[in-house]
Amino acid sequence: MSKRRIYEDRNLTGTEAKRRHDDLCASIDSEMDEAFGSVNERRKEAASRSLKSFIDAYMLGFVLEEKPSKMTYKAIDELEKALLDNRPVQIQLPRGSGKTTLASIAVLYLLSTARRKFAVIVSQNARSATNILADIWRMVIEESPYSVDFPEMSRPFQICNGAYRRRQTFRGISTALTKNATTIVFPRLLDENGNDLPTSGAAIATRGIGSGIRGLKFPAPTGRPDCVLLDDLLDAKSAASEDTNEKLLSIIRKDIFNLSSGRKLGVCMTSTPLLPDDLTDRIRQDKAWKTIRYPAIIHYPNDILKHPEDGLWHRYFEIFDGENERDKKHLESLKFYRENRTKMDEGAEIFQDRFKRSDGHISGIQALLEKRHVIGNSAF
């Protein structure tokens, strides 16, 4: 309806006519109807069954460059259970395992499938928290199979094209979406009967552990947080500080656990142990928490376990150290490993088989054991 025709309607006052015109200009009904009609329902249903399925359907080749390992998928299952549990869970993962990316995907999955409504992500500082939100925002705003199958989460933001303060309505009500440096509030959308969709008003808030965490709340239908992810709260400096470890533990107990104001709250902490008696170690010893550990090397090779002082790996590192002393490339040690790899690798199991041939490695266990040899067992 044109503006002129609205104003010519004799049954409307000037104010009412202007309001109707504004509502028509702000409406995204036609765009959303088209988007809902493009959803691959079979793919969406299959992807919504589990976090693993969600990752396989939408994140491979988009957010994740390669398919997760068998052990990573096991950790992914534990991560999903932890964020839906009412007992706090700590998942300890090795460095470089992509735990922050997996945690970000997990939060988006839970909100997109309406398993959780309001997630809070807490990191070691505000900058890290902002980076996590930026990762999630990329998944939401970019054109991808995810945005096609979850238009209720993505399409209103895409229509806004950055103008998040612009008036926008769907079926006569404001979508009330929000996007800033610390928060995403997803669109409020109604079904054909005028009821909120399960994902209406879902929200993510990010905070640094030292910033204000108490009192987080949004108007209905969002409410208070029902899910908290504590992501990698320690660095080398904070792990070594007695005062910092005590302060962080106090914030978790006094502030984090009271975010839901008495409602059920899923709390999951992803971490990498750094020092004895650091925050991760203290939480591991707390019987109120469940801790699941995934070391970089799950099982050491039989050769190391049975022959630590005179086995094939011992000989390998003798050659390796000799090359270092002569300032030579590690060609002889690599040749030795190639010739004896079957026996040297027997019994080994690692979290992820990551290595770079440009670094002179031909397997993940070789890369990890070299790192352990160079930096020492305690640092590893």
PDB file of N, CA and C in Angstrom, residues 256-342:
ATOM      1  N   ILE A 256      29.276 -16.110  39.362  1.00  0.00           N
ATOM      2  CA  ILE A 256      28.828 -16.946  38.245  1.00  0.00           C
ATOM      3  C   ILE A 256      27.645 -17.820  38.633  1.00  0.00           C
ATOM      4  N   PHE A 257      27.754 -18.494  39.783  1.00  0.00           N
ATOM      5  CA  PHE A 257      26.707 -19.440  40.165  1.00  0.00           C
ATOM      6  C   PHE A 257      25.412 -18.765  40.593  1.00  0.00           C
ATOM      7  N   ASN A 258      25.432 -17.456  40.754  1.00  0.00           N
ATOM      8  CA  ASN A 258      24.216 -16.732  41.124  1.00  0.00           C
ATOM      9  C   ASN A 258      23.596 -15.978  39.956  1.00  0.00           C
ATOM     10  N   LEU A 259      24.111 -16.183  38.756  1.00  0.00           N
ATOM     11  CA  LEU A 259      23.590 -15.467  37.597  1.00  0.00           C
ATOM     12  C   LEU A 259      22.147 -15.818  37.285  1.00  0.00           C
ATOM     13  N   SER A 260      21.749 -17.046  37.579  1.00  0.00           N
ATOM     14  CA  SER A 260      20.405 -17.494  37.189  1.00  0.00           C
ATOM     15  C   SER A 260      19.339 -17.141  38.207  1.00  0.00           C
ATOM     16  N   SER A 261      19.758 -16.605  39.337  1.00  0.00           N
ATOM     17  CA  SER A 261      18.816 -16.214  40.401  1.00  0.00           C
ATOM     18  C   SER A 261      17.915 -17.371  40.816  1.00  0.00           C
ATOM     19  N   GLY A 262      18.545 -18.509  41.087  1.00  0.00           N
ATOM     20  CA  GLY A 262      17.803 -19.659  41.605  1.00  0.00           C
ATOM     21  C   GLY A 262      17.346 -20.650  40.566  1.00  0.00           C
ATOM     22  N   ARG A 263      17.363 -20.269  39.282  1.00  0.00           N
ATOM     23  CA  ARG A 263      16.961 -21.215  38.233  1.00  0.00           C
ATOM     24  C   ARG A 263      18.108 -22.167  37.921  1.00  0.00           C
ATOM     25  N   LYS A 264      17.800 -23.227  37.172  1.00  0.00           N
ATOM     26  CA  LYS A 264      18.830 -24.173  36.772  1.00  0.00           C
ATOM     27  C   LYS A 264      19.848 -23.481  35.874  1.00  0.00           C
ATOM     28  N   LEU A 265      21.108 -23.755  36.123  1.00  0.00           N
ATOM     29  CA  LEU A 265      22.179 -23.090  35.385  1.00  0.00           C
ATOM     30  C   LEU A 265      23.224 -24.107  34.976  1.00  0.00           C
ATOM     31  N   GLY A 266      23.472 -24.221  33.674  1.00  0.00           N
ATOM     32  CA  GLY A 266      24.536 -25.076  33.186  1.00  0.00           C
ATOM     33  C   GLY A 266      25.848 -24.306  33.183  1.00  0.00           C
ATOM     34  N   VAL A 267      26.865 -24.845  33.838  1.00  0.00           N
ATOM     35  CA  VAL A 267      28.176 -24.188  33.896  1.00  0.00           C
ATOM     36  C   VAL A 267      29.233 -25.147  33.368  1.00  0.00           C
ATOM     37  N   CYS A 268      29.972 -24.702  32.368  1.00  0.00           N
ATOM     38  CA  CYS A 268      31.057 -25.511  31.809  1.00  0.00           C
ATOM     39  C   CYS A 268      32.306 -24.652  31.704  1.00  0.00           C
ATOM     40  N   MET A 269      33.414 -25.189  32.142  1.00  0.00           N
ATOM     41  CA  MET A 269      34.698 -24.494  32.056  1.00  0.00           C
ATOM     42  C   MET A 269      35.630 -25.292  31.152  1.00  0.00           C
ATOM     43  N   THR A 270      36.107 -24.675  30.087  1.00  0.00           N
ATOM     44  CA  THR A 270      37.118 -25.296  29.242  1.00  0.00           C
ATOM     45  C   THR A 270      38.471 -24.725  29.650  1.00  0.00           C
ATOM     46  N   SER A 271      39.470 -25.582  29.779  1.00  0.00           N
ATOM     47  CA  SER A 271      40.740 -25.117  30.324  1.00  0.00           C
ATOM     48  C   SER A 271      41.899 -25.973  29.837  1.00  0.00           C
ATOM     49  N   THR A 272      43.088 -25.420  30.034  1.00  0.00           N
ATOM     50  CA  THR A 272      44.330 -26.161  29.832  1.00  0.00           C
ATOM     51  C   THR A 272      45.151 -26.020  31.104  1.00  0.00           C
ATOM     52  N   PRO A 273      45.448 -27.101  31.816  1.00  0.00           N
ATOM     53  CA  PRO A 273      46.250 -27.000  33.040  1.00  0.00           C
ATOM     54  C   PRO A 273      47.615 -26.394  32.730  1.00  0.00           C
ATOM     55  N   LEU A 274      48.030 -25.454  33.570  1.00  0.00           N
ATOM     56  CA  LEU A 274      49.317 -24.793  33.362  1.00  0.00           C
ATOM     57  C   LEU A 274      50.312 -25.091  34.471  1.00  0.00           C
ATOM     58  N   LEU A 275      49.860 -24.992  35.738  1.00  0.00           N
ATOM     59  CA  LEU A 275      50.755 -25.200  36.871  1.00  0.00           C
ATOM     60  C   LEU A 275      50.037 -25.990  37.963  1.00  0.00           C
ATOM     61  N   PRO A 276      50.780 -26.710  38.792  1.00  0.00           N
ATOM     62  CA  PRO A 276      50.152 -27.360  39.949  1.00  0.00           C
ATOM     63  C   PRO A 276      49.487 -26.323  40.849  1.00  0.00           C
ATOM     64  N   ASP A 277      48.320 -26.642  41.344  1.00  0.00           N
ATOM     65  CA  ASP A 277      47.561 -25.790  42.261  1.00  0.00           C
ATOM     66  C   ASP A 277      47.067 -24.498  41.611  1.00  0.00           C
ATOM     67  N   ASP A 278      46.979 -24.474  40.272  1.00  0.00           N
ATOM     68  CA  ASP A 278      46.349 -23.306  39.648  1.00  0.00           C
ATOM     69  C   ASP A 278      44.831 -23.480  39.705  1.00  0.00           C
ATOM     70  N   LEU A 279      44.098 -22.556  39.114  1.00  0.00           N
ATOM     71  CA  LEU A 279      42.637 -22.588  39.179  1.00  0.00           C
ATOM     72  C   LEU A 279      42.072 -23.904  38.648  1.00  0.00           C
ATOM     73  N   THR A 280      42.598 -24.376  37.531  1.00  0.00           N
ATOM     74  CA  THR A 280      42.079 -25.616  36.944  1.00  0.00           C
ATOM     75  C   THR A 280      42.320 -26.806  37.869  1.00  0.00           C
ATOM     76  N   ASP A 281      43.451 -26.799  38.550  1.00  0.00           N
ATOM     77  CA  ASP A 281      43.778 -27.890  39.468  1.00  0.00           C
ATOM     78  C   ASP A 281      42.879 -27.847  40.701  1.00  0.00           C
ATOM     79  N   ARG A 282      42.611 -26.658  41.196  1.00  0.00           N
ATOM     80  CA  ARG A 282      41.732 -26.520  42.372  1.00  0.00           C
ATOM     81  C   ARG A 282      40.302 -26.957  42.057  1.00  0.00           C
ATOM     82  N   ILE A 283      39.834 -26.602  40.873  1.00  0.00           N
ATOM     83  CA  ILE A 283      38.493 -27.020  40.485  1.00  0.00           C
ATOM     84  C   ILE A 283      38.445 -28.539  40.283  1.00  0.00           C
ATOM     85  N   ARG A 284      39.533 -29.105  39.756  1.00  0.00           N
ATOM     86  CA  ARG A 284      39.591 -30.560  39.568  1.00  0.00           C
ATOM     87  C   ARG A 284      39.449 -31.288  40.892  1.00  0.00           C
ATOM     88  N   GLN A 285      39.960 -30.703  41.964  1.00  0.00           N
ATOM     89  CA  GLN A 285      39.904 -31.336  43.278  1.00  0.00           C
ATOM     90  C   GLN A 285      38.602 -31.043  44.023  1.00  0.00           C
ATOM     91  N   ASP A 286      37.780 -30.145  43.486  1.00  0.00           N
ATOM     92  CA  ASP A 286      36.514 -29.788  44.113  1.00  0.00           C
ATOM     93  C   ASP A 286      35.467 -30.848  43.765  1.00  0.00           C
ATOM     94  N   LYS A 287      34.921 -31.529  44.759  1.00  0.00           N
ATOM     95  CA  LYS A 287      33.976 -32.616  44.522  1.00  0.00           C
ATOM     96  C   LYS A 287      32.649 -32.140  43.950  1.00  0.00           C
ATOM     97  N   ALA A 288      32.373 -30.840  44.048  1.00  0.00           N
ATOM     98  CA  ALA A 288      31.143 -30.310  43.458  1.00  0.00           C
ATOM     99  C   ALA A 288      31.222 -30.289  41.932  1.00  0.00           C
ATOM    100  N   TRP A 289      32.446 -30.284  41.422  1.00  0.00           N
ATOM    101  CA  TRP A 289      32.671 -30.239  39.984  1.00  0.00           C
ATOM    102  C   TRP A 289      32.973 -31.634  39.435  1.00  0.00           C
ATOM    103  N   LYS A 290      32.625 -31.827  38.188  1.00  0.00           N
ATOM    104  CA  LYS A 290      33.062 -33.001  37.436  1.00  0.00           C
ATOM    105  C   LYS A 290      34.134 -32.538  36.460  1.00  0.00           C
ATOM    106  N   THR A 291      35.299 -33.174  36.485  1.00  0.00           N
ATOM    107  CA  THR A 291      36.385 -32.793  35.583  1.00  0.00           C
ATOM    108  C   THR A 291      36.683 -33.937  34.617  1.00  0.00           C
ATOM    109  N   ILE A 292      36.730 -33.603  33.343  1.00  0.00           N
ATOM    110  CA  ILE A 292      37.044 -34.554  32.283  1.00  0.00           C
ATOM    111  C   ILE A 292      38.342 -34.098  31.630  1.00  0.00           C
ATOM    112  N   ARG A 293      39.336 -34.980  31.576  1.00  0.00           N
ATOM    113  CA  ARG A 293      40.658 -34.598  31.092  1.00  0.00           C
ATOM    114  C   ARG A 293      40.968 -35.262  29.752  1.00  0.00           C
ATOM    115  N   TYR A 294      41.455 -34.472  28.826  1.00  0.00           N
ATOM    116  CA  TYR A 294      41.909 -34.967  27.533  1.00  0.00           C
ATOM    117  C   TYR A 294      43.331 -34.464  27.301  1.00  0.00           C
ATOM    118  N   PRO A 295      44.340 -35.234  27.690  1.00  0.00           N
ATOM    119  CA  PRO A 295      45.726 -34.802  27.464  1.00  0.00           C
ATOM    120  C   PRO A 295      46.091 -34.881  25.985  1.00  0.00           C
ATOM    121  N   ALA A 296      47.148 -34.180  25.605  1.00  0.00           N
ATOM    122  CA  ALA A 296      47.602 -34.213  24.215  1.00  0.00           C
ATOM    123  C   ALA A 296      48.014 -35.626  23.820  1.00  0.00           C
ATOM    124  N   ILE A 297      48.731 -36.311  24.726  1.00  0.00           N
ATOM    125  CA  ILE A 297      49.102 -37.708  24.492  1.00  0.00           C
ATOM    126  C   ILE A 297      48.286 -38.562  25.455  1.00  0.00           C
ATOM    127  N   ILE A 298      47.349 -39.285  24.926  1.00  0.00           N
ATOM    128  CA  ILE A 298      46.460 -40.097  25.762  1.00  0.00           C
ATOM    129  C   ILE A 298      47.162 -41.379  26.202  1.00  0.00           C
ATOM    130  N   HIS A 299      47.851 -42.027  25.271  1.00  0.00           N
ATOM    131  CA  HIS A 299      48.662 -43.201  25.586  1.00  0.00           C
ATOM    132  C   HIS A 299      50.033 -43.042  24.930  1.00  0.00           C
ATOM    133  N   TYR A 300      51.070 -43.193  25.726  1.00  0.00           N
ATOM    134  CA  TYR A 300      52.424 -43.097  25.186  1.00  0.00           C
ATOM    135  C   TYR A 300      52.776 -44.385  24.444  1.00  0.00           C
ATOM    136  N   PRO A 301      53.685 -44.312  23.484  1.00  0.00           N
ATOM    137  CA  PRO A 301      54.105 -45.523  22.762  1.00  0.00           C
ATOM    138  C   PRO A 301      54.650 -46.588  23.711  1.00  0.00           C
ATOM    139  N   ASN A 302      54.410 -47.838  23.377  1.00  0.00           N
ATOM    140  CA  ASN A 302      54.898 -48.944  24.208  1.00  0.00           C
ATOM    141  C   ASN A 302      56.409 -48.892  24.385  1.00  0.00           C
ATOM    142  N   ASP A 303      57.116 -48.435  23.361  1.00  0.00           N
ATOM    143  CA  ASP A 303      58.567 -48.367  23.426  1.00  0.00           C
ATOM    144  C   ASP A 303      59.048 -47.443  24.540  1.00  0.00           C
ATOM    145  N   ILE A 304      58.337 -46.325  24.751  1.00  0.00           N
ATOM    146  CA  ILE A 304      58.707 -45.391  25.822  1.00  0.00           C
ATOM    147  C   ILE A 304      58.354 -45.969  27.183  1.00  0.00           C
ATOM    148  N   LEU A 305      57.196 -46.620  27.275  1.00  0.00           N
ATOM    149  CA  LEU A 305      56.760 -47.170  28.554  1.00  0.00           C
ATOM    150  C   LEU A 305      57.640 -48.344  28.998  1.00  0.00           C
ATOM    151  N   LYS A 306      58.051 -49.187  28.041  1.00  0.00           N
ATOM    152  CA  LYS A 306      58.820 -50.392  28.386  1.00  0.00           C
ATOM    153  C   LYS A 306      60.332 -50.160  28.378  1.00  0.00           C
ATOM    154  N   HIS A 307      60.780 -49.227  27.556  1.00  0.00           N
ATOM    155  CA  HIS A 307      62.224 -49.001  27.413  1.00  0.00           C
ATOM    156  C   HIS A 307      62.544 -47.504  27.440  1.00  0.00           C
ATOM    157  N   PRO A 308      62.258 -46.821  28.555  1.00  0.00           N
ATOM    158  CA  PRO A 308      62.463 -45.365  28.595  1.00  0.00           C
ATOM    159  C   PRO A 308      63.921 -44.939  28.448  1.00  0.00           C
ATOM    160  N   GLU A 309      64.864 -45.803  28.838  1.00  0.00           N
ATOM    161  CA  GLU A 309      66.282 -45.421  28.824  1.00  0.00           C
ATOM    162  C   GLU A 309      67.088 -46.053  27.697  1.00  0.00           C
ATOM    163  N   ASP A 310      66.532 -47.034  27.007  1.00  0.00           N
ATOM    164  CA  ASP A 310      67.328 -47.704  25.970  1.00  0.00           C
ATOM    165  C   ASP A 310      66.504 -48.140  24.766  1.00  0.00           C
ATOM    166  N   GLY A 311      65.337 -47.544  24.589  1.00  0.00           N
ATOM    167  CA  GLY A 311      64.469 -47.934  23.485  1.00  0.00           C
ATOM    168  C   GLY A 311      64.727 -47.142  22.214  1.00  0.00           C
ATOM    169  N   LEU A 312      63.847 -47.341  21.259  1.00  0.00           N
ATOM    170  CA  LEU A 312      63.990 -46.685  19.958  1.00  0.00           C
ATOM    171  C   LEU A 312      63.807 -45.168  20.058  1.00  0.00           C
ATOM    172  N   TRP A 313      62.852 -44.733  20.873  1.00  0.00           N
ATOM    173  CA  TRP A 313      62.666 -43.294  21.041  1.00  0.00           C
ATOM    174  C   TRP A 313      63.861 -42.668  21.760  1.00  0.00           C
ATOM    175  N   HIS A 314      64.436 -43.385  22.700  1.00  0.00           N
ATOM    176  CA  HIS A 314      65.645 -42.895  23.372  1.00  0.00           C
ATOM    177  C   HIS A 314      66.766 -42.701  22.348  1.00  0.00           C
ATOM    178  N   ARG A 315      66.925 -43.671  21.457  1.00  0.00           N
ATOM    179  CA  ARG A 315      67.945 -43.566  20.420  1.00  0.00           C
ATOM    180  C   ARG A 315      67.626 -42.415  19.464  1.00  0.00           C
ATOM    181  N   TYR A 316      66.354 -42.251  19.137  1.00  0.00           N
ATOM    182  CA  TYR A 316      65.927 -41.168  18.249  1.00  0.00           C
ATOM    183  C   TYR A 316      66.378 -39.810  18.792  1.00  0.00           C
ATOM    184  N   PHE A 317      66.144 -39.594  20.081  1.00  0.00           N
ATOM    185  CA  PHE A 317      66.490 -38.285  20.657  1.00  0.00           C
ATOM    186  C   PHE A 317      67.995 -38.129  20.885  1.00  0.00           C
ATOM    187  N   GLU A 318      68.717 -39.211  20.998  1.00  0.00           N
ATOM    188  CA  GLU A 318      70.178 -39.116  21.000  1.00  0.00           C
ATOM    189  C   GLU A 318      70.665 -38.577  19.657  1.00  0.00           C
ATOM    190  N   ILE A 319      70.097 -39.107  18.588  1.00  0.00           N
ATOM    191  CA  ILE A 319      70.453 -38.620  17.249  1.00  0.00           C
ATOM    192  C   ILE A 319      69.995 -37.165  17.089  1.00  0.00           C
ATOM    193  N   PHE A 320      68.793 -36.879  17.551  1.00  0.00           N
ATOM    194  CA  PHE A 320      68.196 -35.542  17.470  1.00  0.00           C
ATOM    195  C   PHE A 320      69.078 -34.511  18.183  1.00  0.00           C
ATOM    196  N   ASP A 321      69.505 -34.838  19.414  1.00  0.00           N
ATOM    197  CA  ASP A 321      70.359 -33.917  20.182  1.00  0.00           C
ATOM    198  C   ASP A 321      71.719 -33.734  19.518  1.00  0.00           C
ATOM    199  N   GLY A 322      72.244 -34.813  18.945  1.00  0.00           N
ATOM    200  CA  GLY A 322      73.526 -34.710  18.252  1.00  0.00           C
ATOM    201  C   GLY A 322      73.441 -33.766  17.065  1.00  0.00           C
ATOM    202  N   GLU A 323      72.342 -33.816  16.351  1.00  0.00           N
ATOM    203  CA  GLU A 323      72.145 -32.898  15.224  1.00  0.00           C
ATOM    204  C   GLU A 323      72.076 -31.457  15.709  1.00  0.00           C
ATOM    205  N   ASN A 324      71.438 -31.243  16.859  1.00  0.00           N
ATOM    206  CA  ASN A 324      71.381 -29.898  17.417  1.00  0.00           C
ATOM    207  C   ASN A 324      72.782 -29.384  17.772  1.00  0.00           C
ATOM    208  N   GLU A 325      73.580 -30.262  18.403  1.00  0.00           N
ATOM    209  CA  GLU A 325      74.934 -29.861  18.801  1.00  0.00           C
ATOM    210  C   GLU A 325      75.786 -29.485  17.591  1.00  0.00           C
ATOM    211  N   ARG A 326      75.576 -30.168  16.471  1.00  0.00           N
ATOM    212  CA  ARG A 326      76.355 -29.884  15.257  1.00  0.00           C
ATOM    213  C   ARG A 326      75.678 -28.837  14.378  1.00  0.00           C
ATOM    214  N   ASP A 327      74.534 -28.315  14.885  1.00  0.00           N
ATOM    215  CA  ASP A 327      73.767 -27.307  14.147  1.00  0.00           C
ATOM    216  C   ASP A 327      73.375 -27.829  12.760  1.00  0.00           C
ATOM    217  N   LYS A 328      72.912 -29.082  12.728  1.00  0.00           N
ATOM    218  CA  LYS A 328      72.517 -29.729  11.495  1.00  0.00           C
ATOM    219  C   LYS A 328      70.996 -29.897  11.444  1.00  0.00           C
ATOM    220  N   LYS A 329      70.470 -30.003  10.247  1.00  0.00           N
ATOM    221  CA  LYS A 329      69.054 -30.319  10.095  1.00  0.00           C
ATOM    222  C   LYS A 329      68.784 -31.737  10.600  1.00  0.00           C
ATOM    223  N   HIS A 330      67.551 -31.967  11.016  1.00  0.00           N
ATOM    224  CA  HIS A 330      67.210 -33.257  11.619  1.00  0.00           C
ATOM    225  C   HIS A 330      66.865 -34.296  10.554  1.00  0.00           C
ATOM    226  N   LEU A 331      67.817 -34.552   9.694  1.00  0.00           N
ATOM    227  CA  LEU A 331      67.590 -35.511   8.605  1.00  0.00           C
ATOM    228  C   LEU A 331      67.876 -36.939   9.041  1.00  0.00           C
ATOM    229  N   GLU A 332      68.927 -37.126   9.827  1.00  0.00           N
ATOM    230  CA  GLU A 332      69.295 -38.472  10.278  1.00  0.00           C
ATOM    231  C   GLU A 332      68.255 -39.025  11.251  1.00  0.00           C
ATOM    232  N   SER A 333      67.806 -38.169  12.171  1.00  0.00           N
ATOM    233  CA  SER A 333      66.788 -38.620  13.130  1.00  0.00           C
ATOM    234  C   SER A 333      65.479 -38.929  12.414  1.00  0.00           C
ATOM    235  N   LEU A 334      65.138 -38.119  11.404  1.00  0.00           N
ATOM    236  CA  LEU A 334      63.915 -38.372  10.642  1.00  0.00           C
ATOM    237  C   LEU A 334      64.024 -39.692   9.880  1.00  0.00           C
ATOM    238  N   LYS A 335      65.198 -39.959   9.314  1.00  0.00           N
ATOM    239  CA  LYS A 335      65.413 -41.222   8.608  1.00  0.00           C
ATOM    240  C   LYS A 335      65.261 -42.399   9.567  1.00  0.00           C
ATOM    241  N   PHE A 336      65.814 -42.266  10.778  1.00  0.00           N
ATOM    242  CA  PHE A 336      65.693 -43.314  11.796  1.00  0.00           C
ATOM    243  C   PHE A 336      64.227 -43.566  12.138  1.00  0.00           C
ATOM    244  N   TYR A 337      63.446 -42.492  12.271  1.00  0.00           N
ATOM    245  CA  TYR A 337      62.033 -42.634  12.593  1.00  0.00           C
ATOM    246  C   TYR A 337      61.270 -43.313  11.456  1.00  0.00           C
ATOM    247  N   ARG A 338      61.561 -42.922  10.228  1.00  0.00           N
ATOM    248  CA  ARG A 338      60.896 -43.549   9.088  1.00  0.00           C
ATOM    249  C   ARG A 338      61.142 -45.062   9.073  1.00  0.00           C
ATOM    250  N   GLU A 339      62.362 -45.457   9.348  1.00  0.00           N
ATOM    251  CA  GLU A 339      62.735 -46.876   9.285  1.00  0.00           C
ATOM    252  C   GLU A 339      62.130 -47.683  10.423  1.00  0.00           C
ATOM    253  N   ASN A 340      61.874 -47.029  11.571  1.00  0.00           N
ATOM    254  CA  ASN A 340      61.403 -47.764  12.759  1.00  0.00           C
ATOM    255  C   ASN A 340      60.025 -47.311  13.229  1.00  0.00           C
ATOM    256  N   ARG A 341      59.317 -46.597  12.391  1.00  0.00           N
ATOM    257  CA  ARG A 341      58.070 -45.955  12.821  1.00  0.00           C
ATOM    258  C   ARG A 341      57.031 -46.938  13.354  1.00  0.00           C
ATOM    259  N   THR A 342      56.883 -48.081  12.710  1.00  0.00           N
ATOM    260  CA  THR A 342      55.852 -49.035  13.131  1.00  0.00           C
ATOM    261  C   THR A 342      56.040 -49.431  14.590  1.00  0.00           C
TER     262      THR A 342
END
